[in-house]
XYZ file of C-alpha atoms in Angstrom:
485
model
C 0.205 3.921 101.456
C -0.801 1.509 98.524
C 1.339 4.019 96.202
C 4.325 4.039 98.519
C 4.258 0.273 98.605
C 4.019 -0.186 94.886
C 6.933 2.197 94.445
C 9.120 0.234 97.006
C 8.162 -3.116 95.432
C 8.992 -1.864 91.610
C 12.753 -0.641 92.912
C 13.159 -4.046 93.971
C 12.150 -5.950 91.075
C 14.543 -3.383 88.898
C 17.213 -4.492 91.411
C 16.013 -8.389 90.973
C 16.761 -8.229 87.615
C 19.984 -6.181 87.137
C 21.331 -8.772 89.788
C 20.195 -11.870 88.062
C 23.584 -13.283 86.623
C 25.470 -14.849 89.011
C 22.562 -14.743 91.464
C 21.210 -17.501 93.375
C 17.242 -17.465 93.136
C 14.688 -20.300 93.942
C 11.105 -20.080 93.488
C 8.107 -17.736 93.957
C 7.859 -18.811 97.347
C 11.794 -18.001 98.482
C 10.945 -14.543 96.325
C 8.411 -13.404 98.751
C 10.636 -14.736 101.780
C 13.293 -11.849 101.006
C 10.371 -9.437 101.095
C 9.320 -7.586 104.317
C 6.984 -9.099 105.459
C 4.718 -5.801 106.994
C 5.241 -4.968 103.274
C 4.099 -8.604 101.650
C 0.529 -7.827 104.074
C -0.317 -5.285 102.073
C 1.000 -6.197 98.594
C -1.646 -5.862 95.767
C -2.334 -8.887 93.566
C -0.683 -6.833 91.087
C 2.584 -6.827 92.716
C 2.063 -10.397 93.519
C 1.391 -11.178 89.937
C 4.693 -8.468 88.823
C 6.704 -11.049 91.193
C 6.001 -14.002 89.875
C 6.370 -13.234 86.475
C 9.907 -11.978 87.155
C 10.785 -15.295 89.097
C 9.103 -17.313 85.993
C 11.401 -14.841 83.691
C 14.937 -15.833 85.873
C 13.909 -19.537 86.429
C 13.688 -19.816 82.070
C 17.299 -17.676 81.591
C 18.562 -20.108 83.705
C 16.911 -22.804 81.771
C 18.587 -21.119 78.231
C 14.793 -20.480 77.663
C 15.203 -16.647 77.155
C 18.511 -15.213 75.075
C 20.206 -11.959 75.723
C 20.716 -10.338 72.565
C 22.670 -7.344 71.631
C 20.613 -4.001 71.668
C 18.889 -3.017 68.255
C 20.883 0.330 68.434
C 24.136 -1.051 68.661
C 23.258 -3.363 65.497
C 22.362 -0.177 63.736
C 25.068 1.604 64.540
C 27.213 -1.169 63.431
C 25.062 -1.682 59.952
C 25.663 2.265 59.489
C 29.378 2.343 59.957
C 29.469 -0.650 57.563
C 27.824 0.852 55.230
C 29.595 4.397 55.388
C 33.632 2.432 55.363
C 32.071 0.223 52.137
C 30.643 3.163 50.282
C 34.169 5.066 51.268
C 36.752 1.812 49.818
C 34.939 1.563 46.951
C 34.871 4.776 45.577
C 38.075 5.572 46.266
C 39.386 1.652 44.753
C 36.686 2.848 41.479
C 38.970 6.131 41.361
C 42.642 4.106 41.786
C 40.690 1.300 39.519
C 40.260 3.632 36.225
C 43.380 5.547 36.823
C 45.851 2.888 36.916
C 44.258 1.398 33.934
C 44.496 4.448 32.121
C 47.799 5.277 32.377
C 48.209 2.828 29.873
C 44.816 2.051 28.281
C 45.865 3.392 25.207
C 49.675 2.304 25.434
C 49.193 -1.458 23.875
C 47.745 -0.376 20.436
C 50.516 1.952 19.543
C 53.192 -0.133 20.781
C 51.734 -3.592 18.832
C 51.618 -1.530 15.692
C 55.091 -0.446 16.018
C 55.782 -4.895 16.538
C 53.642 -6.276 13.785
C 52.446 -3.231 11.845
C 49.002 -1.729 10.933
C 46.889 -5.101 10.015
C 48.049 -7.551 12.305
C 48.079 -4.754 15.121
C 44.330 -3.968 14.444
C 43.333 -7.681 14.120
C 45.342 -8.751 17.407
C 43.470 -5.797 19.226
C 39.940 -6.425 17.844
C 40.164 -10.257 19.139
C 41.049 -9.734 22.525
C 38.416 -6.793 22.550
C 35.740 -9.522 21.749
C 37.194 -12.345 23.533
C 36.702 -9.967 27.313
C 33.215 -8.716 26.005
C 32.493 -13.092 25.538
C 33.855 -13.984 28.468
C 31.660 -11.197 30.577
C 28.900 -12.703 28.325
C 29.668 -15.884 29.682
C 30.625 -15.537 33.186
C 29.327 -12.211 34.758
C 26.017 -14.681 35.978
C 28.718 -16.916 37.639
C 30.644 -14.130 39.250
C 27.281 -12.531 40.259
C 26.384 -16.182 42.458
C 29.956 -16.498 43.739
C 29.308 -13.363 45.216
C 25.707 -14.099 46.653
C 27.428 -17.386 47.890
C 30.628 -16.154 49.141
C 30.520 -12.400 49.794
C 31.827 -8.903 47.749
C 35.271 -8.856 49.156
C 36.964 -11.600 48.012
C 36.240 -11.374 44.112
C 36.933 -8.199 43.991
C 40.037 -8.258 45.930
C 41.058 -11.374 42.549
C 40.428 -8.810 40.274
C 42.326 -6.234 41.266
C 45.576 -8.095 42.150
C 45.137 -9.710 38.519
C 45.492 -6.345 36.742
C 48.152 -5.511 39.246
C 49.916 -8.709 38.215
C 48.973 -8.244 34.505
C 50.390 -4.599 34.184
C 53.636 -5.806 36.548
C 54.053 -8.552 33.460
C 54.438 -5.704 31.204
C 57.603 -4.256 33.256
C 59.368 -7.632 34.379
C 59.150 -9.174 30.250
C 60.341 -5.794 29.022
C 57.363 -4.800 26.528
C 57.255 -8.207 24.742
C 54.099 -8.426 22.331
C 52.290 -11.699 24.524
C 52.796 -9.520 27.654
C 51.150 -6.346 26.286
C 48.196 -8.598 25.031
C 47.860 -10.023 28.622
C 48.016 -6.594 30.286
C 45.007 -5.275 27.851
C 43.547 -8.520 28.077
C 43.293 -8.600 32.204
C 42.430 -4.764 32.353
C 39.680 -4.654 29.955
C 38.169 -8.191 31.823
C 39.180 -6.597 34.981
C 37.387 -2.973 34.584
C 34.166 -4.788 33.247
C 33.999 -6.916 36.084
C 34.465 -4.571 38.384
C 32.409 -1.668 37.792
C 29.346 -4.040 36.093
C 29.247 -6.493 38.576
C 30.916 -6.329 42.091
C 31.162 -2.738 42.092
C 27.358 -2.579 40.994
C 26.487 -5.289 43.972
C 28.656 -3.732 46.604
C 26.854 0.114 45.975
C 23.763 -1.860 46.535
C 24.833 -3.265 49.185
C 25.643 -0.111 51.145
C 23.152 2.060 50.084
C 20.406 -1.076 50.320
C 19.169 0.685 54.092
C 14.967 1.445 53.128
C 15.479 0.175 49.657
C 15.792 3.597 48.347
C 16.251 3.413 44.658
C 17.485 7.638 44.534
C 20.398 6.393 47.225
C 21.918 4.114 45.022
C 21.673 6.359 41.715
C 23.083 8.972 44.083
C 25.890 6.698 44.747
C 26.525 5.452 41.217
C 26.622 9.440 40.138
C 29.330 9.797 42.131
C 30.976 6.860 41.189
C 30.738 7.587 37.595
C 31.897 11.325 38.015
C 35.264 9.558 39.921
C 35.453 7.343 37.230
C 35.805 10.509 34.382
C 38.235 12.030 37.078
C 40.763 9.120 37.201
C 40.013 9.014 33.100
C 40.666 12.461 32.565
C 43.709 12.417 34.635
C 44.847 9.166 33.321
C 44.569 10.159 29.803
C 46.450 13.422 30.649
C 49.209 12.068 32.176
C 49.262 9.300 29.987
C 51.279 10.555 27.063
C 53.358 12.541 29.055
C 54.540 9.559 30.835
C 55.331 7.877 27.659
C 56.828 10.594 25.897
C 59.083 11.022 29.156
C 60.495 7.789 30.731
C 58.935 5.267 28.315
C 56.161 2.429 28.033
C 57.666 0.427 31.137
C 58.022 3.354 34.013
C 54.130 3.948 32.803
C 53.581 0.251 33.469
C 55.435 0.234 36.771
C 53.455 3.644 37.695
C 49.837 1.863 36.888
C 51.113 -1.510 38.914
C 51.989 0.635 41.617
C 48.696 2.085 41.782
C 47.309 -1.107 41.212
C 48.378 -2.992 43.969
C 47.945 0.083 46.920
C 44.214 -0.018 45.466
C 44.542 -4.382 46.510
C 46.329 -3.335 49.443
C 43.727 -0.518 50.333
C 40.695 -3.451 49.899
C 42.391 -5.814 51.683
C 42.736 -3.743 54.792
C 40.227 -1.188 55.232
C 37.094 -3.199 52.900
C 34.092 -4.652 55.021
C 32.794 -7.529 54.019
C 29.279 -5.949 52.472
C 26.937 -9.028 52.451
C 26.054 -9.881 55.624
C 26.339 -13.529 57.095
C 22.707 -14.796 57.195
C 22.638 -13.597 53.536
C 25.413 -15.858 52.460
C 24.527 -18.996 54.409
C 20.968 -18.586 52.413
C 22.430 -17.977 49.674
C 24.475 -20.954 49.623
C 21.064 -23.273 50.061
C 19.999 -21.335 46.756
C 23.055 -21.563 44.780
C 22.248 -23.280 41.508
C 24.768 -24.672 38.931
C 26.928 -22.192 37.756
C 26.784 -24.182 34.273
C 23.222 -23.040 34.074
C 23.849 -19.537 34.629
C 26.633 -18.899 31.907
C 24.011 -17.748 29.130
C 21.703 -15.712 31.529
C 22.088 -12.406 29.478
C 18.828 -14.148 28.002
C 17.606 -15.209 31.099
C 17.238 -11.493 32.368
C 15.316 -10.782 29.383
C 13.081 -13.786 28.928
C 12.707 -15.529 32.604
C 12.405 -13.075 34.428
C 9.240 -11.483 35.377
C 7.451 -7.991 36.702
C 9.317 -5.661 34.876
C 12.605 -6.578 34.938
C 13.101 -7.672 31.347
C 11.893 -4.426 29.901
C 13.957 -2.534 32.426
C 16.914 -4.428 31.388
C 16.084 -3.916 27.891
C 16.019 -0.507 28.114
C 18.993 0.008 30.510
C 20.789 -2.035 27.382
C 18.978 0.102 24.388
C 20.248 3.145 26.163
C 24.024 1.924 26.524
C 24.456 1.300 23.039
C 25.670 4.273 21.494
C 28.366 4.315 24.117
C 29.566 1.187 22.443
C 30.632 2.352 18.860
C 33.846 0.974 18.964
C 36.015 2.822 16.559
C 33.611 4.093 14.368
C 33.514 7.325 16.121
C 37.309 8.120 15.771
C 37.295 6.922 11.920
C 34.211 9.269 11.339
C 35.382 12.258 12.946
C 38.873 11.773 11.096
C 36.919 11.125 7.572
C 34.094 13.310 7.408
C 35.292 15.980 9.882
C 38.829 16.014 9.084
C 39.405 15.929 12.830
C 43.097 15.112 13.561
C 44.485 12.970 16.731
C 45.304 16.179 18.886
C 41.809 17.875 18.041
C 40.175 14.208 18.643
C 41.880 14.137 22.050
C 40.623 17.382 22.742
C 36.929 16.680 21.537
C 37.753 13.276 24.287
C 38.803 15.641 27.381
C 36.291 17.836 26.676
C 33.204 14.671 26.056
C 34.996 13.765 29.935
C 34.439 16.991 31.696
C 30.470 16.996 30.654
C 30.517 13.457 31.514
C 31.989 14.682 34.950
C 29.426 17.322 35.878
C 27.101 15.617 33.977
C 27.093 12.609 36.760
C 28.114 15.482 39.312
C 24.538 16.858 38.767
C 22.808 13.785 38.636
C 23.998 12.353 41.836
C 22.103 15.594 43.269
C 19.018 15.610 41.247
C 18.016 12.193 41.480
C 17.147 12.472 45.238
C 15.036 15.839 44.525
C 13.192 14.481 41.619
C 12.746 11.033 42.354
C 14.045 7.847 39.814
C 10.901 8.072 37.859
C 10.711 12.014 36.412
C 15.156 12.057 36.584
C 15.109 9.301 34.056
C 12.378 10.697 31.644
C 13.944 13.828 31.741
C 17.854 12.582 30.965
C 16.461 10.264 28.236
C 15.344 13.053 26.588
C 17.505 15.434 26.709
C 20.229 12.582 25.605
C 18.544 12.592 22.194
C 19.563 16.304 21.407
C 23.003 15.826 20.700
C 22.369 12.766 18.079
C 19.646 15.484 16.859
C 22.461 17.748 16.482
C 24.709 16.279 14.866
C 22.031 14.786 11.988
C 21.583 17.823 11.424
C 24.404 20.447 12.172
C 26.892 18.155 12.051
C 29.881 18.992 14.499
C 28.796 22.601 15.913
C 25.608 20.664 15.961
C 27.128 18.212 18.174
C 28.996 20.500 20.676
C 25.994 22.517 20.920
C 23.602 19.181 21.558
C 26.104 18.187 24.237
C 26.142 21.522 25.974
C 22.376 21.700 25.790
C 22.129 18.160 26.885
C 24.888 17.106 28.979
C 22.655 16.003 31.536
C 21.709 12.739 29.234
C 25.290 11.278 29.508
C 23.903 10.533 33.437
C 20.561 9.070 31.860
C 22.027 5.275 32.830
C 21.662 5.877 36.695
C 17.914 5.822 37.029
C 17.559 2.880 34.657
C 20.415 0.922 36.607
C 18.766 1.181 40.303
C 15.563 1.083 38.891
C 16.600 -2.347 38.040
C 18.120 -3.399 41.607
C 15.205 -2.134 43.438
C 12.712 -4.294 41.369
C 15.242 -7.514 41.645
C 15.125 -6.748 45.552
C 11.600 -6.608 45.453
C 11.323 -9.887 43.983
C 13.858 -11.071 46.346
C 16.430 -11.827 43.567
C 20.494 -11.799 44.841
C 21.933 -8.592 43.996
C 25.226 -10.837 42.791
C 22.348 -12.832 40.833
C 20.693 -9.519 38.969
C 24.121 -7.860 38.792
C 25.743 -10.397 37.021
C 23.056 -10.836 35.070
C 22.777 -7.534 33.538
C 26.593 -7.086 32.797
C 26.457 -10.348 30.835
C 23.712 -8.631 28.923
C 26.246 -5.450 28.579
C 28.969 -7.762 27.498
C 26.751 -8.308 24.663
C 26.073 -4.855 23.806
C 29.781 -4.698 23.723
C 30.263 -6.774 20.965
C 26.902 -6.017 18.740
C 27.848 -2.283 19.352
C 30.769 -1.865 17.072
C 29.248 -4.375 14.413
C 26.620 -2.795 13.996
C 27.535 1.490 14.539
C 29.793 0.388 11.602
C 27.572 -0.975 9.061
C 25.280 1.572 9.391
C 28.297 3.777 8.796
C 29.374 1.760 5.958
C 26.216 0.777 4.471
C 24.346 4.032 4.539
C 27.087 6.171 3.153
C 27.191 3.311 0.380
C 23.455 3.114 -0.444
C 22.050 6.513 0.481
C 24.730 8.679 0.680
C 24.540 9.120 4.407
C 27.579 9.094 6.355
C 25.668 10.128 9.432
C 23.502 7.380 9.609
C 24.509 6.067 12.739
C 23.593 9.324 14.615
C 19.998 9.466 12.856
C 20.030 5.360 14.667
C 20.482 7.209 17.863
C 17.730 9.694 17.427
C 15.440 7.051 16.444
C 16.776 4.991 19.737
C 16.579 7.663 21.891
C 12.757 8.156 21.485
C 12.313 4.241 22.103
C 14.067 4.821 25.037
C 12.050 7.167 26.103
C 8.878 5.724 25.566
C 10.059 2.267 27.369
C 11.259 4.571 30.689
C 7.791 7.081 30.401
C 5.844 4.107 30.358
C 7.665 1.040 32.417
C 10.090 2.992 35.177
C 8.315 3.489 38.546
């Protein structure tokens, strides 16, 4: 009997409560009035207590005491979908990104030598190069907390509609010199910005779910292997285009491209921050005048491993800053002619592309830790190599050692997990490092071409540079054996 009575008075209580909006209820007294009452005579104290906890419970939702929030699965589910559209849009915009800007990446140097000739051409090009690797210097930090502040979507939507309006310049002046420097102006800015800082943020954003350091190299190794696609492809068709229908149907093609890839944001992008991020962000937000030299902050103020992460991640990107050295020395001391240099290019892409391919794979099966001691040193083979061999020593490093060209991804979420751990903005730690990249940038080519210069002078070593590398790789790997968790 007491079993049958407990039964009967838990079905009512479930019915108590799934009537309770829009229900009229008074207090514990008027609750036991709608009971039986043959069945209140032999109610436990249990049930008496179960009762008057559920009439406390309705008498405080009525109050606004107790709030009915959305299930945790539903938020979940709407987290994941997030996630899975954001990681979608943005490698597909990385993709549209490098191809429209490759279409005619290479367009504005031949075309201002043909204007103003040789010097002036090479001058005009090297100032604008260093004038977007000054301004990422100087304003990455500030894009990076404009982001934290304001959320992924709408800088990088500015971006891309400027190099859509920078290469649609190009068609509407017809190929006049200030236009061309404006188009290679806004898409060299416009590619650093987006793959070093909102790119970087929005990657960690969507892959952010257990702070899982091998997600977000996963992701980036796909990114990167899009990135050679839409460069190999863009390089490809490049000339072709050219040769074809001329500078300005290339321009209109890449504008086209361009502004679907705004379009494609603007539509289908989720905002990747979420809401209670920004509003505590915006109680954070410092000056952005104090932030425009924080290449040295990430190096000196910060703490727990994050400056010798980021010096690292910036030791190991400098050889793929050498500027024009590369193309002068295979031209002077390898007689290597523009069609065979192309050739050496498509073929440096397609290792980059499986390289990055593989990586993306490996990362999660090996872990951050043993993936990046093993790509930094197998990315010191090739500048082996080529000390040594020369160029068959080179092609043979690189097919040895292709996996190295990948060696950035563990280094780069190795970073973002230990700013996330310190409960640093992504925006904050992204920007942060690409300022410090926008340095490498311009110390990169100075330097790749003194040692050039200098050691062929002095020593008689024209392949002093590479011997730098060797040297830089086995610093590198000493810093990421010792320092990358």
């Amino acid at each position: 009997m007491a079993n049958r009575c407990r039964k009967f008075t838990l079905v009512l209580l479930t019915i108590l409560v799934n009537n309770t909006v829009g229900s009229q209820f008074g207090h514990h007294s008027s609750v036991q009035a709608n009971l039986p009452r043959s069945r209140l005579c032999n109610t436990s104290a249990q049930h008496k207590n179960d009762a008057y906890h559920l009439n406390e419970s309705i008498i405080r939702y009525r109050a606004g005491a107790v709030n009915i929030r959305p299930r945790k699965d539903d938020s979940v589910t709407e987290m994941a979908s997030i996630e899975k559209r954001g990681l979608a849009v943005v490698q597909l915009s990385s993709l549209l990104s490098i191809l429209s800007t490759t279409l005619v990446a290479f367009t504005p140097a031949a075309a201002l030598v043909q204007k103003l000739g040789d010097a002036k051409a090479t001058s005009l090009l090297s100032i604008l190069a260093a004038s977007s690797a000054i301004i990422e210097i100087l304003f990455s930090p500030a894009v990076g907390r404009l982001m934290d502040d304001f959320g992924r979507k709408r800088p990088l939507l500015t971006v891309l509609v400027a190099i859509a309006m920078s290469q649609l310049t190009v068609v509407l002046s017809n190929e006049s010199t200030w236009s061309l420097c404006v188009g290679k102006f806004a898409g060299t800015l416009g590619i650093g910005f987006f793959f070093q800082t909102i790119g970087q943020a929005i990657l960690t954003d969507v892959t952010g779910r257990g702070n899982s350091p091998e997600r977000l190299s996963s992701a980036l190794g796909m990114q990167a292997a899009l990135i050679s696609i839409g460069f190999l492809v863009g390089a490809l068709s490049a000339g072709k285009l050219q040769a074809t229908f001329g500078v300005t149907t290339s321009y209109g093609i890449a504008s086209i491209l361009a502004f679907a890839n705004a379009i494609l944001v603007a539509l289908v992008m989720p905002e990747t921050l979420e809401a209670s991020a920004t509003k505590r962000q915006v109680r954070q937000r410092k000056s952005i005048l104090g932030s425009l030299l924080s290449c040295i902050d990430i190096l000196i103020k910060r703490q727990n491993g994050i400056p010798v992460l980021a010096a690292t991640f910036a030791l190991q990107s400098l050889p793929q800053f050498m500027g024009d050295f590369f193309q002068i020395f295979c031209k002077a001391e390898w007689n290597l002619d523009t069609a065979a240099f192309s050739q050496f290019v498509a073929m440096f892409g397609v290792l980059g592309l499986v390289s990055n391919i593989s990586g993306s794979l490996l990362v999660r099966r090996l872990g951050i830790r043993r993936f990046t001691i093993l790509t930094t040193l197998l990315a010191i083979v090739p500048s082996f190599c080529v000390s040594v061999w020369g160029f068959q020593g080179l092609l043979a490093g690189y097919a040895f050692g292709f996996l190295g060209l990948a060696q950035n991804l563990g280094i780069m979420s190795a970073l973002a997990s230990e700013g996330k751990k310190q409960n640093i903005p992504i925006g904050e730690i992204t920007g942060e490092r690409a300022s410090l990249m926008g340095l490498v940038k311009i110390l990169g080519p100075i330097l790749y071409s003194t040692l050039y210069v200098q050691g062929k002078r002095l020593w008689g070593l024209s392949n002093l540079p590479f011997i730098f590398n060797t040297v830089l790789g086995i610093a590198v790997f000493a810093l990421s054996y010792y320092h990358v968790k």
